[in-house]
């Protein structure tokens, strides 16, 4: 086969590649494809040059598109699916082409999603994989919630229309919609043309519809004197042009609506309302609010004179303004809680990743806030160019002061005064003993956590002895170890099996998802994976005399009137896959059949020679055979013998039409060559006594006759297993608390750099810089 696959596959790859990389346009339709199926397709067409060794091979053919791993049940999409990890996005045109080439499994509809604009100010297009689910209710029945799904691109007006229909409210009746935050906090939703995304709505949000009274009043207006707090969003809408020009501060502009404090409240003891998955933001703001020197700086308006609106690296002063107003509200002593909507809008303006209402990382928000405040309040109006000097064997004190002075010439703000420090980084070359010392500024540190060096992995051992049940072990292995370490750990628990005679596999959906090599890392094995380790008679997979064959168990499915592609069998996988050792050059159909039957003998009972198990006893007694059963039997027999004139009990259902040879040829199952997924038949195996043409890429399917599986396959016995004593062992208990000093000590530990971290040394005796070899020691210390 030519490199790059056949021309047809190359053309197919190019078409899909172009359609995947299409630009997202608002309103266009895209579809989801299961990532595992898509990876198999990429291997089949040679999509990636580094993984094109099996391009066009029948064993890599992905078969019909199967999106079932994306569903939680029949129609509901699983939560928290990740793009390119769990699914692949493809345009509707690309989906249609994929379906025309490969088809889909029966009774599965495409997962169609639309492209919407995302972001509060800086708009960007994205595919809306998950819809917004709101809880709707009437003002008079707050406990009667009706969940409904909406697109984030839908407007408040469309939401109101749906709620009128849902609660049978006349189209002419004037209504108001309220966003219910907490038990006693409601926010009015307007204007009507605003999208649900811009309104700040999030999944699980409760929306209340209120009907106007006949006398023209509103029911909730009469309750304002009670405990409920009503928040209008009219003052919270901010235009982009105003954001960039306004310099004065006012609570109405930034929208910090609040409620009066109760007796005994203290300044600074003020909550922040959750606007929808904004816990990360609120926690960061509360931490910042409780830095005394910084809070005093803003409360005393010292920031006003240092505001740097012209800094090209800043946010035109808006982050400083919004933060200052928020701090004043929180420390006014008049608020028991504040809605930080204005601050969130300002942040979303300059950092679109925070503009929505998805969960975010608090540290990332705090890093953005510290950097934004620093640049907005930087006292340096024009930053000078600073040329770094060599250390020249000068003392650390001199180098540190020089580095810090150079840094302050470009960065001088209250944030630098309060939060910034220096890291001393020392590098020692193991070859030339050259020492390099640098002092780098830092604002925050990402400290490593002390972690256990070992982990536990549960595995099942499948012995070569077919009479033994699988045994479950819990193995202790190095956290950064490889498959070889896993096998050696199992050898300690089961010393009769040599660790080199083990094959480690990940079994998923009754097939081998992955067969690991010895040097594969254990970090690719997740706790939820089903790891099966098979004992094999050889130590090398390339043994010249013995071949290890993966074997899948399948049973014929009933044929339906739905979509069916004749290229693929109508069978489904079941049970535990097998690894069967056979002669590499002299394996016949009969030998392979017997080897498989021997391996599954613990839970499969062979029928008696005179047992005509394939016949329908009920209809046979009446002299009438079912056509569908005959059709299945005919298919199974033909596959077993390789001849079209094999046993056909469908001929009038007559027992007299069957010869002794026909009865002898009826088997419980037949064998087929299939792809690695077990979903597509590659070739029928002929029972002609000749050696089979098999190789290390061959996969065998054992296609059971439905009646044989029902009568002779013991599912309960097949699923039985034993547990080893190691299952009850436990690692040392985790430490109840981690000290900050431990994290700092781990951060400053000497580490050896690898090949990806080469650094350059200026040698006085050489004309040019040379790369330091791997193994250089890197040491970091913190300077106060």
JSON list of C-alpha atoms in Angstrom, two decimals, residues 13 45 72 90 106 146 162 175 198 267 337 370 404 414 533 550 556 575 585 589 596 665 682 730 755:
[
{"chain": "A", "resi": 13, "resn": "UNK", "atom": "CA", "xyz": [-9.30, 12.68, 5.06]},
{"chain": "A", "resi": 45, "resn": "UNK", "atom": "CA", "xyz": [-7.54, 7.08, 7.02]},
{"chain": "A", "resi": 72, "resn": "UNK", "atom": "CA", "xyz": [-26.44, 9.01, 29.83]},
{"chain": "A", "resi": 90, "resn": "UNK", "atom": "CA", "xyz": [-17.83, 18.57, 12.92]},
{"chain": "A", "resi": 106, "resn": "UNK", "atom": "CA", "xyz": [-29.43, 1.55, 14.59]},
{"chain": "A", "resi": 146, "resn": "UNK", "atom": "CA", "xyz": [-41.05, 23.62, 35.70]},
{"chain": "A", "resi": 162, "resn": "UNK", "atom": "CA", "xyz": [-42.51, 30.52, 26.64]},
{"chain": "A", "resi": 175, "resn": "UNK", "atom": "CA", "xyz": [-45.90, 40.40, 32.80]},
{"chain": "A", "resi": 198, "resn": "UNK", "atom": "CA", "xyz": [-26.07, 38.80, 28.69]},
{"chain": "A", "resi": 267, "resn": "UNK", "atom": "CA", "xyz": [-17.54, 47.31, 58.23]},
{"chain": "A", "resi": 337, "resn": "UNK", "atom": "CA", "xyz": [-24.26, 41.74, 51.27]},
{"chain": "A", "resi": 370, "resn": "UNK", "atom": "CA", "xyz": [-3.57, 41.63, 40.69]},
{"chain": "A", "resi": 404, "resn": "UNK", "atom": "CA", "xyz": [15.03, 44.64, 42.10]},
{"chain": "A", "resi": 414, "resn": "UNK", "atom": "CA", "xyz": [0.68, 49.52, 45.46]},
{"chain": "A", "resi": 533, "resn": "UNK", "atom": "CA", "xyz": [-3.92, -9.00, 32.90]},
{"chain": "A", "resi": 550, "resn": "UNK", "atom": "CA", "xyz": [-7.43, -11.33, 20.67]},
{"chain": "A", "resi": 556, "resn": "UNK", "atom": "CA", "xyz": [-26.40, -12.31, 16.44]},
{"chain": "A", "resi": 575, "resn": "UNK", "atom": "CA", "xyz": [-18.78, -11.25, 27.87]},
{"chain": "A", "resi": 585, "resn": "UNK", "atom": "CA", "xyz": [2.05, -21.04, 10.94]},
{"chain": "A", "resi": 589, "resn": "UNK", "atom": "CA", "xyz": [-9.94, -23.65, 11.82]},
{"chain": "A", "resi": 596, "resn": "UNK", "atom": "CA", "xyz": [-11.36, -21.25, 22.13]},
{"chain": "A", "resi": 665, "resn": "UNK", "atom": "CA", "xyz": [-21.81, -29.23, 10.65]},
{"chain": "A", "resi": 682, "resn": "UNK", "atom": "CA", "xyz": [-13.00, -8.40, 7.62]},
{"chain": "A", "resi": 730, "resn": "UNK", "atom": "CA", "xyz": [-4.69, -0.05, 52.23]},
{"chain": "A", "resi": 755, "resn": "UNK", "atom": "CA", "xyz": [16.56, 17.39, 27.77]}
]
